[in-house]
């Protein structure tokens, strides 16, 4: 088992309203501050806002030393639009010398998390996962494993996306319909963030706990049969109880269908709710927020992609009464 | 109880060609290699310099091809026909070339699909993770592999890193003034930046009991891993080196473990501040012994392979441990007196029997730091 399930003590979601224009929904001056954020790529702005929300929601990071605060972040597209713009500048406009020095460092996608790391003193580690579409649940899995391995005591998990560019050649091919990526999935913008810590630590400070989560990811090469025991083994490692409600985030691939069928069979369960996957890593993270802030119970979140990735997360929400808070030292960096 | 984790196979693709043995021969030869100019007419930048893998097909999915070749070699080296194995691959840019060459294709393609491509090519069922931790990605990938095996989640992980030419990355590095026109010259007094390189390094990371059960004799041990984050400047390391010292100490196992390190493969990219901070940090970790710990400056030989650099560093460490000595470094014109570390240049240095451990460092933008330690068996 991947260590104990971690308690979610703070959650934040910065997402466009359904009728929002492409970028009109987010004003970095209003959401982040009047100065200093203009040149931060949009996905990084969204993540910073979501991380602040998660902390304001109760996810205390300053209860442990900066060296003991870790972060695991996810993106798929993320900076794709920025890359596209920079490549156009290099290749067909004024060359590399015309690139903005403020945005040039962001060719490294791990800079998605550099601002939250600096503002929140996340010095334990900063891990970035970019596996298509399941990256957010992988960040949860890898981050939780790192806590179990002793790499940190409290964890910020985040996923952020901006959008993906249309046809790169700008040539003959028609672009995808508005709001869709080239492979027909909904373009995602925004960010989701969580603060997690061991249940005992949350109890010790009298924290309100949204719930506990534990994740496990899988891969099967496209076209190969699913090993019979694959899902059952994953459920066992998650410690999943029988007769779970299942929430799936799936693309339209045959692999996703097979994973959903296998999960239904293995859980032998009640209801399955399905949400379409988006073009990035956000959809499973958004569903996770909704499960954590929903009614009490144990639920299984399943994500699968046509590339052969799948991830399962066991989410438990309940009505445990928090313990009275204990005095706790606050650590600044 | 913590499971012991071993390394049973390695594979490499570098600017010197394919294969870990090719890398070892290049390490022994210690020849200076001048940077290449990619055959990319759209590379409109002052210094379009990179050490290319000798593979003429610039248009295809190079990072994927390098990763698959290195992974296949690592499995063969391990004598393993795995069907259940996880794959963890670090990369700075993923397969960026698909969205760049000739100004991209008709549609954008998610660039970080190296792990799934490798798992698919090799028919591996397990888990497949793409780690995007810039130039420390390969070190983070190895740390993840260590955690996965120690946690009992899997017995075998193919872990490493791969990166290939990216016009965006090289253009941005040009804009940041971080390219040295003379080549990648870590620790030189007049160094002026780095030179990127293509390449991939892959290692078979395995539980010791799994390796024993299939009769592997004398595997190396993946003895430690440390992660940290400066949480400071976007591109520059913190000058106090505090977090890179912490990552190294966690990897080596404190002062006692530091005493057993027989060689360091430094991050050492040739940037002015980076090499100096790392040199000072090594003094913090090794104290008075620092000048007697040989460094092997792999980037002087290969250039800076981005997210693959730590994985290639780990492959080099494995080769050093297998052969029992640290090859001489490429000769420096004049070592920076601010980098007071030992870079043997006159001949190979044998590893002492009580110091068969090699520390590999890797640092990336955003202050993303990782260190790993490989250990050889006693002679």
mmCIF file of N, CA and C in Angstrom, chain A residues 2 67 76-77 80 83-84 86-88 90-97 99 101 104-105 107-111 117-118 122-132 138 141 145 149 151 164-165 167-169 172-173 182 216-219 221-222 224 227 229 233 237 309, chain B residues 42 44-45 84 92-93 99-100 103-108 112-113 116 119-120 123-134 140 143-144 147-148 151-153 167-169 171-176 196 225-232 234-235 243 246 365-366 368:
data_model
loop_
_atom_site.group_PDB
_atom_site.id
_atom_site.type_symbol
_atom_site.label_atom_id
_atom_site.label_comp_id
_atom_site.label_asym_id
_atom_site.label_seq_id
_atom_site.Cartn_x
_atom_site.Cartn_y
_atom_site.Cartn_z
ATOM 1 N N UNK A 2 0.444 2.324 -0.650
ATOM 2 C CA UNK A 2 1.283 3.517 -0.775
ATOM 3 C C UNK A 2 1.255 4.356 0.503
ATOM 4 N N UNK A 67 11.739 23.138 4.862
ATOM 5 C CA UNK A 67 12.375 21.942 4.311
ATOM 6 C C UNK A 67 11.437 20.747 4.288
ATOM 7 N N UNK A 76 -0.309 19.261 -18.631
ATOM 8 C CA UNK A 76 -0.095 18.578 -19.917
ATOM 9 C C UNK A 76 0.197 19.626 -20.982
ATOM 10 N N UNK A 77 -0.821 20.435 -21.315
ATOM 11 C CA UNK A 77 -0.597 21.574 -22.212
ATOM 12 C C UNK A 77 0.203 22.620 -21.461
ATOM 13 N N UNK A 80 1.917 25.387 -23.419
ATOM 14 C CA UNK A 80 1.987 25.093 -24.856
ATOM 15 C C UNK A 80 1.787 26.338 -25.711
ATOM 16 N N UNK A 83 4.931 28.361 -25.602
ATOM 17 C CA UNK A 83 5.962 27.732 -26.440
ATOM 18 C C UNK A 83 5.713 28.063 -27.912
ATOM 19 N N UNK A 84 4.460 27.963 -28.301
ATOM 20 C CA UNK A 84 4.090 28.220 -29.695
ATOM 21 C C UNK A 84 4.440 29.655 -30.072
ATOM 22 N N UNK A 86 6.666 31.594 -28.584
ATOM 23 C CA UNK A 86 8.120 31.781 -28.582
ATOM 24 C C UNK A 86 8.743 31.169 -29.831
ATOM 25 N N UNK A 87 8.233 30.017 -30.238
ATOM 26 C CA UNK A 87 8.806 29.385 -31.437
ATOM 27 C C UNK A 87 8.543 30.230 -32.681
ATOM 28 N N UNK A 88 7.358 30.829 -32.738
ATOM 29 C CA UNK A 88 7.057 31.696 -33.880
ATOM 30 C C UNK A 88 8.019 32.882 -33.901
ATOM 31 N N UNK A 90 11.065 32.984 -32.668
ATOM 32 C CA UNK A 90 12.405 32.526 -33.034
ATOM 33 C C UNK A 90 12.482 32.208 -34.524
ATOM 34 N N UNK A 91 11.485 31.477 -35.018
ATOM 35 C CA UNK A 91 11.596 30.878 -36.348
ATOM 36 C C UNK A 91 11.186 31.814 -37.479
ATOM 37 N N UNK A 92 10.165 32.627 -37.270
ATOM 38 C CA UNK A 92 9.645 33.379 -38.417
ATOM 39 C C UNK A 92 9.524 34.881 -38.160
ATOM 40 N N UNK A 93 9.739 35.326 -36.951
ATOM 41 C CA UNK A 93 9.644 36.773 -36.708
ATOM 42 C C UNK A 93 11.050 37.352 -36.540
ATOM 43 N N UNK A 94 11.387 37.760 -35.354
ATOM 44 C CA UNK A 94 12.644 38.485 -35.188
ATOM 45 C C UNK A 94 13.767 37.683 -34.538
ATOM 46 N N UNK A 95 13.584 36.370 -34.460
ATOM 47 C CA UNK A 95 14.656 35.543 -33.912
ATOM 48 C C UNK A 95 14.662 35.528 -32.388
ATOM 49 N N UNK A 96 15.566 34.717 -31.830
ATOM 50 C CA UNK A 96 15.608 34.526 -30.380
ATOM 51 C C UNK A 96 15.909 35.815 -29.625
ATOM 52 N N UNK A 97 16.630 36.718 -30.279
ATOM 53 C CA UNK A 97 16.991 37.966 -29.584
ATOM 54 C C UNK A 97 15.757 38.789 -29.222
ATOM 55 N N UNK A 99 12.955 37.517 -28.009
ATOM 56 C CA UNK A 99 12.174 36.894 -26.943
ATOM 57 C C UNK A 99 12.197 37.764 -25.689
ATOM 58 N N UNK A 101 12.917 38.425 -22.053
ATOM 59 C CA UNK A 101 13.746 37.752 -21.035
ATOM 60 C C UNK A 101 12.934 37.342 -19.809
ATOM 61 N N UNK A 104 11.328 33.932 -21.159
ATOM 62 C CA UNK A 104 12.228 32.915 -21.727
ATOM 63 C C UNK A 104 12.502 31.739 -20.782
ATOM 64 N N UNK A 105 12.656 31.965 -19.470
ATOM 65 C CA UNK A 105 12.946 30.800 -18.604
ATOM 66 C C UNK A 105 11.851 29.749 -18.595
ATOM 67 N N UNK A 107 10.588 27.989 -20.752
ATOM 68 C CA UNK A 107 10.692 26.799 -21.599
ATOM 69 C C UNK A 107 10.778 25.555 -20.715
ATOM 70 N N UNK A 108 11.156 25.737 -19.475
ATOM 71 C CA UNK A 108 11.179 24.630 -18.510
ATOM 72 C C UNK A 108 9.814 24.577 -17.822
ATOM 73 N N UNK A 109 9.053 23.520 -18.075
ATOM 74 C CA UNK A 109 7.684 23.472 -17.561
ATOM 75 C C UNK A 109 7.627 23.396 -16.047
ATOM 76 N N UNK A 110 8.722 22.987 -15.421
ATOM 77 C CA UNK A 110 8.704 22.904 -13.960
ATOM 78 C C UNK A 110 8.589 24.278 -13.323
ATOM 79 N N UNK A 111 8.792 25.337 -14.099
ATOM 80 C CA UNK A 111 8.619 26.673 -13.533
ATOM 81 C C UNK A 111 7.150 26.988 -13.265
ATOM 82 N N UNK A 117 6.110 27.920 -4.964
ATOM 83 C CA UNK A 117 7.196 27.415 -4.117
ATOM 84 C C UNK A 117 7.870 28.560 -3.371
ATOM 85 N N UNK A 118 8.104 29.664 -4.086
ATOM 86 C CA UNK A 118 8.773 30.801 -3.448
ATOM 87 C C UNK A 118 7.861 31.464 -2.413
ATOM 88 N N UNK A 122 8.121 26.304 -0.209
ATOM 89 C CA UNK A 122 8.047 24.853 -0.436
ATOM 90 C C UNK A 122 9.433 24.336 -0.802
ATOM 91 N N UNK A 123 10.252 24.103 0.202
ATOM 92 C CA UNK A 123 11.648 23.747 -0.046
ATOM 93 C C UNK A 123 11.919 22.248 0.057
ATOM 94 N N UNK A 124 10.925 21.495 0.491
ATOM 95 C CA UNK A 124 11.131 20.042 0.606
ATOM 96 C C UNK A 124 11.494 19.457 -0.739
ATOM 97 N N UNK A 125 10.639 19.692 -1.715
ATOM 98 C CA UNK A 125 10.901 19.316 -3.096
ATOM 99 C C UNK A 125 9.802 19.904 -3.961
ATOM 100 N N UNK A 126 10.063 19.964 -5.252
ATOM 101 C CA UNK A 126 9.051 20.402 -6.216
ATOM 102 C C UNK A 126 9.109 19.441 -7.386
ATOM 103 N N UNK A 127 8.157 18.534 -7.421
ATOM 104 C CA UNK A 127 8.096 17.493 -8.451
ATOM 105 C C UNK A 127 7.054 17.905 -9.483
ATOM 106 N N UNK A 128 7.387 17.756 -10.760
ATOM 107 C CA UNK A 128 6.443 18.111 -11.832
ATOM 108 C C UNK A 128 6.161 16.882 -12.682
ATOM 109 N N UNK A 129 4.890 16.564 -12.822
ATOM 110 C CA UNK A 129 4.490 15.424 -13.646
ATOM 111 C C UNK A 129 3.706 15.909 -14.846
ATOM 112 N N UNK A 130 3.963 15.305 -15.989
ATOM 113 C CA UNK A 130 3.357 15.804 -17.228
ATOM 114 C C UNK A 130 2.760 14.697 -18.078
ATOM 115 N N UNK A 131 2.530 13.544 -17.494
ATOM 116 C CA UNK A 131 1.924 12.427 -18.222
ATOM 117 C C UNK A 131 0.543 12.849 -18.738
ATOM 118 N N UNK A 132 0.242 12.563 -20.002
ATOM 119 C CA UNK A 132 -1.033 13.050 -20.540
ATOM 120 C C UNK A 132 -2.242 12.698 -19.680
ATOM 121 N N UNK A 138 -1.451 11.291 -10.766
ATOM 122 C CA UNK A 138 -0.072 10.825 -10.549
ATOM 123 C C UNK A 138 0.651 11.717 -9.538
ATOM 124 N N UNK A 141 -0.405 10.604 -6.258
ATOM 125 C CA UNK A 141 0.232 9.324 -5.928
ATOM 126 C C UNK A 141 1.704 9.519 -5.561
ATOM 127 N N UNK A 145 3.476 9.194 -1.892
ATOM 128 C CA UNK A 145 4.582 8.249 -1.718
ATOM 129 C C UNK A 145 5.789 8.950 -1.109
ATOM 130 N N UNK A 149 7.758 8.205 2.246
ATOM 131 C CA UNK A 149 9.201 7.941 2.212
ATOM 132 C C UNK A 149 9.974 8.915 3.104
ATOM 133 N N UNK A 151 10.123 12.282 2.721
ATOM 134 C CA UNK A 151 10.689 13.450 2.029
ATOM 135 C C UNK A 151 10.039 14.755 2.480
ATOM 136 N N UNK A 164 -4.307 24.878 -25.503
ATOM 137 C CA UNK A 164 -3.336 24.389 -26.483
ATOM 138 C C UNK A 164 -3.528 25.169 -27.765
ATOM 139 N N UNK A 165 -2.449 25.377 -28.521
ATOM 140 C CA UNK A 165 -2.562 26.172 -29.745
ATOM 141 C C UNK A 165 -3.398 25.478 -30.815
ATOM 142 N N UNK A 167 -3.894 24.992 -35.148
ATOM 143 C CA UNK A 167 -2.933 24.422 -36.101
ATOM 144 C C UNK A 167 -1.606 25.178 -36.045
ATOM 145 N N UNK A 168 -0.511 24.460 -35.880
ATOM 146 C CA UNK A 168 0.775 25.117 -35.663
ATOM 147 C C UNK A 168 1.328 25.733 -36.937
ATOM 148 N N UNK A 169 1.001 25.135 -38.059
ATOM 149 C CA UNK A 169 1.524 25.664 -39.305
ATOM 150 C C UNK A 169 0.817 26.950 -39.701
ATOM 151 N N UNK A 172 -3.057 25.241 -44.153
ATOM 152 C CA UNK A 172 -4.273 24.849 -44.850
ATOM 153 C C UNK A 172 -5.320 24.203 -43.958
ATOM 154 N N UNK A 173 -4.885 23.490 -42.933
ATOM 155 C CA UNK A 173 -5.857 22.698 -42.185
ATOM 156 C C UNK A 173 -6.766 23.597 -41.353
ATOM 157 N N UNK A 182 -7.097 19.634 -30.754
ATOM 158 C CA UNK A 182 -7.065 18.915 -32.025
ATOM 159 C C UNK A 182 -7.615 17.497 -31.934
ATOM 160 N N UNK A 216 -3.480 5.480 -7.231
ATOM 161 C CA UNK A 216 -2.648 4.435 -7.828
ATOM 162 C C UNK A 216 -2.790 4.536 -9.344
ATOM 163 N N UNK A 217 -1.687 4.517 -10.068
ATOM 164 C CA UNK A 217 -1.767 4.642 -11.522
ATOM 165 C C UNK A 217 -1.302 3.357 -12.213
ATOM 166 N N UNK A 218 -1.740 3.219 -13.455
ATOM 167 C CA UNK A 218 -1.486 1.997 -14.220
ATOM 168 C C UNK A 218 -1.159 2.366 -15.655
ATOM 169 N N UNK A 219 -0.495 1.441 -16.339
ATOM 170 C CA UNK A 219 -0.298 1.627 -17.777
ATOM 171 C C UNK A 219 -0.396 0.271 -18.469
ATOM 172 N N UNK A 221 0.015 -1.029 -22.576
ATOM 173 C CA UNK A 221 0.242 -0.588 -23.958
ATOM 174 C C UNK A 221 -1.027 -0.716 -24.787
ATOM 175 N N UNK A 222 -1.333 0.272 -25.608
ATOM 176 C CA UNK A 222 -2.540 0.229 -26.431
ATOM 177 C C UNK A 222 -2.609 -1.055 -27.257
ATOM 178 N N UNK A 224 -3.077 -4.034 -26.162
ATOM 179 C CA UNK A 224 -2.829 -5.251 -25.387
ATOM 180 C C UNK A 224 -3.994 -5.510 -24.444
ATOM 181 N N UNK A 227 -4.422 -7.134 -18.142
ATOM 182 C CA UNK A 227 -4.183 -8.290 -17.265
ATOM 183 C C UNK A 227 -5.368 -8.457 -16.300
ATOM 184 N N UNK A 229 -5.789 -9.379 -13.299
ATOM 185 C CA UNK A 229 -5.716 -8.959 -11.900
ATOM 186 C C UNK A 229 -5.364 -7.487 -11.717
ATOM 187 N N UNK A 233 -5.896 -5.712 -8.161
ATOM 188 C CA UNK A 233 -4.670 -5.459 -7.388
ATOM 189 C C UNK A 233 -4.582 -3.977 -6.998
ATOM 190 N N UNK A 237 -4.547 -2.426 -3.215
ATOM 191 C CA UNK A 237 -3.507 -1.523 -2.716
ATOM 192 C C UNK A 237 -4.101 -0.219 -2.196
ATOM 193 N N UNK A 309 -2.842 5.098 -20.297
ATOM 194 C CA UNK A 309 -2.724 5.436 -18.876
ATOM 195 C C UNK A 309 -4.068 5.292 -18.173
ATOM 196 N N UNK B 42 15.410 27.280 -39.348
ATOM 197 C CA UNK B 42 14.595 28.213 -38.558
ATOM 198 C C UNK B 42 15.213 28.512 -37.186
ATOM 199 N N UNK B 44 16.895 30.677 -35.652
ATOM 200 C CA UNK B 44 17.377 32.052 -35.828
ATOM 201 C C UNK B 44 17.819 32.599 -34.482
ATOM 202 N N UNK B 45 19.064 32.334 -34.189
ATOM 203 C CA UNK B 45 19.636 32.726 -32.898
ATOM 204 C C UNK B 45 21.131 32.882 -33.088
ATOM 205 N N UNK B 84 6.051 -6.932 -16.621
ATOM 206 C CA UNK B 84 5.533 -6.055 -15.588
ATOM 207 C C UNK B 84 6.686 -5.179 -15.093
ATOM 208 N N UNK B 92 13.356 17.578 -19.869
ATOM 209 C CA UNK B 92 13.069 19.013 -19.790
ATOM 210 C C UNK B 92 12.022 19.395 -20.822
ATOM 211 N N UNK B 93 12.171 18.886 -22.042
ATOM 212 C CA UNK B 93 11.302 19.330 -23.142
ATOM 213 C C UNK B 93 10.375 18.247 -23.675
ATOM 214 N N UNK B 99 6.310 19.592 -32.291
ATOM 215 C CA UNK B 99 5.564 20.846 -32.403
ATOM 216 C C UNK B 99 6.412 21.988 -32.957
ATOM 217 N N UNK B 100 7.668 21.689 -33.294
ATOM 218 C CA UNK B 100 8.569 22.760 -33.714
ATOM 219 C C UNK B 100 9.054 22.634 -35.159
ATOM 220 N N UNK B 103 8.006 24.600 -38.151
ATOM 221 C CA UNK B 103 6.865 25.226 -37.490
ATOM 222 C C UNK B 103 5.740 24.238 -37.230
ATOM 223 N N UNK B 104 6.064 23.067 -36.814
ATOM 224 C CA UNK B 104 5.086 22.126 -36.304
ATOM 225 C C UNK B 104 4.233 21.466 -37.359
ATOM 226 N N UNK B 105 3.388 20.572 -36.889
ATOM 227 C CA UNK B 105 2.466 19.880 -37.782
ATOM 228 C C UNK B 105 1.143 20.604 -37.837
ATOM 229 N N UNK B 106 0.146 19.903 -38.288
ATOM 230 C CA UNK B 106 -1.178 20.516 -38.383
ATOM 231 C C UNK B 106 -1.816 20.662 -37.013
ATOM 232 N N UNK B 107 -1.348 19.903 -36.058
ATOM 233 C CA UNK B 107 -1.940 19.999 -34.731
ATOM 234 C C UNK B 107 -0.889 19.824 -33.652
ATOM 235 N N UNK B 108 -1.194 20.426 -32.497
ATOM 236 C CA UNK B 108 -0.296 20.327 -31.357
ATOM 237 C C UNK B 108 -0.367 18.927 -30.760
ATOM 238 N N UNK B 112 4.977 15.341 -23.605
ATOM 239 C CA UNK B 112 5.503 14.451 -22.560
ATOM 240 C C UNK B 112 4.808 13.093 -22.640
ATOM 241 N N UNK B 113 5.243 12.314 -23.616
ATOM 242 C CA UNK B 113 4.699 10.966 -23.781
ATOM 243 C C UNK B 113 5.828 9.957 -23.889
ATOM 244 N N UNK B 116 5.149 6.500 -21.892
ATOM 245 C CA UNK B 116 4.184 5.590 -22.521
ATOM 246 C C UNK B 116 4.745 5.029 -23.822
ATOM 247 N N UNK B 119 7.194 2.299 -22.791
ATOM 248 C CA UNK B 119 6.475 1.124 -22.283
ATOM 249 C C UNK B 119 5.779 0.388 -23.421
ATOM 250 N N UNK B 120 5.233 1.152 -24.360
ATOM 251 C CA UNK B 120 4.547 0.525 -25.485
ATOM 252 C C UNK B 120 5.535 -0.222 -26.376
ATOM 253 N N UNK B 123 6.633 -3.271 -24.588
ATOM 254 C CA UNK B 123 5.557 -4.159 -24.136
ATOM 255 C C UNK B 123 5.451 -4.275 -22.633
ATOM 256 N N UNK B 124 5.646 -3.167 -21.930
ATOM 257 C CA UNK B 124 5.658 -3.209 -20.470
ATOM 258 C C UNK B 124 4.317 -2.790 -19.885
ATOM 259 N N UNK B 125 3.813 -3.591 -18.983
ATOM 260 C CA UNK B 125 2.593 -3.255 -18.242
ATOM 261 C C UNK B 125 3.012 -2.879 -16.823
ATOM 262 N N UNK B 126 2.514 -1.773 -16.333
ATOM 263 C CA UNK B 126 2.858 -1.352 -14.976
ATOM 264 C C UNK B 126 2.329 0.031 -14.723
ATOM 265 N N UNK B 127 3.225 0.983 -14.723
ATOM 266 C CA UNK B 127 2.848 2.396 -14.642
ATOM 267 C C UNK B 127 3.847 3.144 -15.511
ATOM 268 N N UNK B 128 3.455 4.288 -16.007
ATOM 269 C CA UNK B 128 4.353 5.054 -16.884
ATOM 270 C C UNK B 128 4.209 6.530 -16.542
ATOM 271 N N UNK B 129 5.287 7.113 -16.041
ATOM 272 C CA UNK B 129 5.253 8.496 -15.565
ATOM 273 C C UNK B 129 6.245 9.364 -16.334
ATOM 274 N N UNK B 130 5.805 10.552 -16.728
ATOM 275 C CA UNK B 130 6.692 11.546 -17.331
ATOM 276 C C UNK B 130 6.970 12.638 -16.305
ATOM 277 N N UNK B 131 8.245 12.812 -15.994
ATOM 278 C CA UNK B 131 8.655 13.800 -14.997
ATOM 279 C C UNK B 131 9.242 15.008 -15.731
ATOM 280 N N UNK B 132 8.700 16.185 -15.476
ATOM 281 C CA UNK B 132 9.121 17.386 -16.205
ATOM 282 C C UNK B 132 9.941 18.350 -15.383
ATOM 283 N N UNK B 133 10.877 17.836 -14.602
ATOM 284 C CA UNK B 133 11.633 18.686 -13.672
ATOM 285 C C UNK B 133 12.871 19.329 -14.284
ATOM 286 N N UNK B 134 12.724 19.893 -15.473
ATOM 287 C CA UNK B 134 13.819 20.634 -16.104
ATOM 288 C C UNK B 134 15.104 19.807 -16.062
ATOM 289 N N UNK B 140 15.177 13.244 -10.366
ATOM 290 C CA UNK B 140 13.868 13.048 -9.742
ATOM 291 C C UNK B 140 13.260 11.707 -10.172
ATOM 292 N N UNK B 143 14.802 9.023 -8.208
ATOM 293 C CA UNK B 143 14.277 9.074 -6.842
ATOM 294 C C UNK B 143 12.877 8.489 -6.761
ATOM 295 N N UNK B 144 12.041 8.795 -7.751
ATOM 296 C CA UNK B 144 10.704 8.197 -7.770
ATOM 297 C C UNK B 144 10.779 6.689 -7.886
ATOM 298 N N UNK B 147 11.667 5.231 -4.573
ATOM 299 C CA UNK B 147 10.520 5.246 -3.662
ATOM 300 C C UNK B 147 9.513 4.146 -4.025
ATOM 301 N N UNK B 148 9.285 3.961 -5.327
ATOM 302 C CA UNK B 148 8.293 2.964 -5.767
ATOM 303 C C UNK B 148 8.715 1.550 -5.372
ATOM 304 N N UNK B 151 8.678 1.088 -1.567
ATOM 305 C CA UNK B 151 7.314 0.992 -1.050
ATOM 306 C C UNK B 151 6.658 -0.334 -1.394
ATOM 307 N N UNK B 152 7.338 -1.158 -2.176
ATOM 308 C CA UNK B 152 6.773 -2.451 -2.535
ATOM 309 C C UNK B 152 5.706 -2.372 -3.601
ATOM 310 N N UNK B 153 5.647 -1.262 -4.329
ATOM 311 C CA UNK B 153 4.627 -1.115 -5.365
ATOM 312 C C UNK B 153 4.979 -1.890 -6.621
ATOM 313 N N UNK B 167 14.153 23.794 -30.556
ATOM 314 C CA UNK B 167 14.431 25.167 -30.996
ATOM 315 C C UNK B 167 14.014 26.180 -29.927
ATOM 316 N N UNK B 168 12.875 25.909 -29.280
ATOM 317 C CA UNK B 168 12.405 26.829 -28.235
ATOM 318 C C UNK B 168 13.417 26.878 -27.090
ATOM 319 N N UNK B 169 13.839 25.725 -26.626
ATOM 320 C CA UNK B 169 14.770 25.707 -25.484
ATOM 321 C C UNK B 169 16.080 26.402 -25.841
ATOM 322 N N UNK B 171 16.619 28.580 -28.230
ATOM 323 C CA UNK B 171 16.368 30.006 -28.432
ATOM 324 C C UNK B 171 16.268 30.748 -27.108
ATOM 325 N N UNK B 172 15.580 30.163 -26.166
ATOM 326 C CA UNK B 172 15.444 30.804 -24.848
ATOM 327 C C UNK B 172 16.800 30.885 -24.146
ATOM 328 N N UNK B 173 17.595 29.815 -24.268
ATOM 329 C CA UNK B 173 18.924 29.846 -23.637
ATOM 330 C C UNK B 173 19.793 30.921 -24.281
ATOM 331 N N UNK B 174 19.674 31.090 -25.586
ATOM 332 C CA UNK B 174 20.380 32.184 -26.258
ATOM 333 C C UNK B 174 19.934 33.528 -25.683
ATOM 334 N N UNK B 175 18.609 33.686 -25.553
ATOM 335 C CA UNK B 175 18.088 34.965 -25.065
ATOM 336 C C UNK B 175 18.570 35.271 -23.653
ATOM 337 N N UNK B 176 18.761 34.217 -22.879
ATOM 338 C CA UNK B 176 19.227 34.402 -21.508
ATOM 339 C C UNK B 176 20.746 34.571 -21.439
ATOM 340 N N UNK B 196 23.983 22.859 -24.676
ATOM 341 C CA UNK B 196 23.051 21.743 -24.569
ATOM 342 C C UNK B 196 23.558 20.531 -25.328
ATOM 343 N N UNK B 225 18.801 8.900 -2.290
ATOM 344 C CA UNK B 225 18.242 9.930 -3.160
ATOM 345 C C UNK B 225 17.842 11.115 -2.302
ATOM 346 N N UNK B 226 18.151 12.299 -2.778
ATOM 347 C CA UNK B 226 17.726 13.508 -2.070
ATOM 348 C C UNK B 226 17.089 14.491 -3.028
ATOM 349 N N UNK B 227 15.999 15.102 -2.603
ATOM 350 C CA UNK B 227 15.325 16.131 -3.401
ATOM 351 C C UNK B 227 15.268 17.410 -2.580
ATOM 352 N N UNK B 228 15.290 18.546 -3.246
ATOM 353 C CA UNK B 228 15.031 19.805 -2.549
ATOM 354 C C UNK B 228 14.659 20.873 -3.560
ATOM 355 N N UNK B 229 14.223 21.995 -3.037
ATOM 356 C CA UNK B 229 13.855 23.118 -3.902
ATOM 357 C C UNK B 229 14.348 24.408 -3.243
ATOM 358 N N UNK B 230 15.052 25.220 -4.018
ATOM 359 C CA UNK B 230 15.526 26.501 -3.483
ATOM 360 C C UNK B 230 14.364 27.420 -3.145
ATOM 361 N N UNK B 231 13.262 27.287 -3.910
ATOM 362 C CA UNK B 231 12.102 28.170 -3.713
ATOM 363 C C UNK B 231 12.546 29.629 -3.724
ATOM 364 N N UNK B 232 13.360 29.963 -4.721
ATOM 365 C CA UNK B 232 13.870 31.324 -4.805
ATOM 366 C C UNK B 232 13.795 31.854 -6.220
ATOM 367 N N UNK B 234 14.070 32.331 -10.300
ATOM 368 C CA UNK B 234 13.579 31.482 -11.390
ATOM 369 C C UNK B 234 14.725 30.708 -12.053
ATOM 370 N N UNK B 235 15.832 31.381 -12.307
ATOM 371 C CA UNK B 235 16.913 30.714 -13.038
ATOM 372 C C UNK B 235 18.190 30.505 -12.222
ATOM 373 N N UNK B 243 20.022 24.390 0.002
ATOM 374 C CA UNK B 243 19.147 23.286 -0.396
ATOM 375 C C UNK B 243 19.882 22.230 -1.217
ATOM 376 N N UNK B 246 21.462 20.119 1.304
ATOM 377 C CA UNK B 246 20.495 19.209 1.947
ATOM 378 C C UNK B 246 20.198 18.004 1.049
ATOM 379 N N UNK B 365 16.207 24.795 -13.388
ATOM 380 C CA UNK B 365 15.548 26.083 -13.206
ATOM 381 C C UNK B 365 14.486 25.962 -12.106
ATOM 382 N N UNK B 366 14.258 27.058 -11.425
ATOM 383 C CA UNK B 366 13.309 27.046 -10.324
ATOM 384 C C UNK B 366 13.911 26.475 -9.052
ATOM 385 N N UNK B 368 15.258 23.496 -8.638
ATOM 386 C CA UNK B 368 14.839 22.101 -8.479
ATOM 387 C C UNK B 368 16.074 21.220 -8.392
#
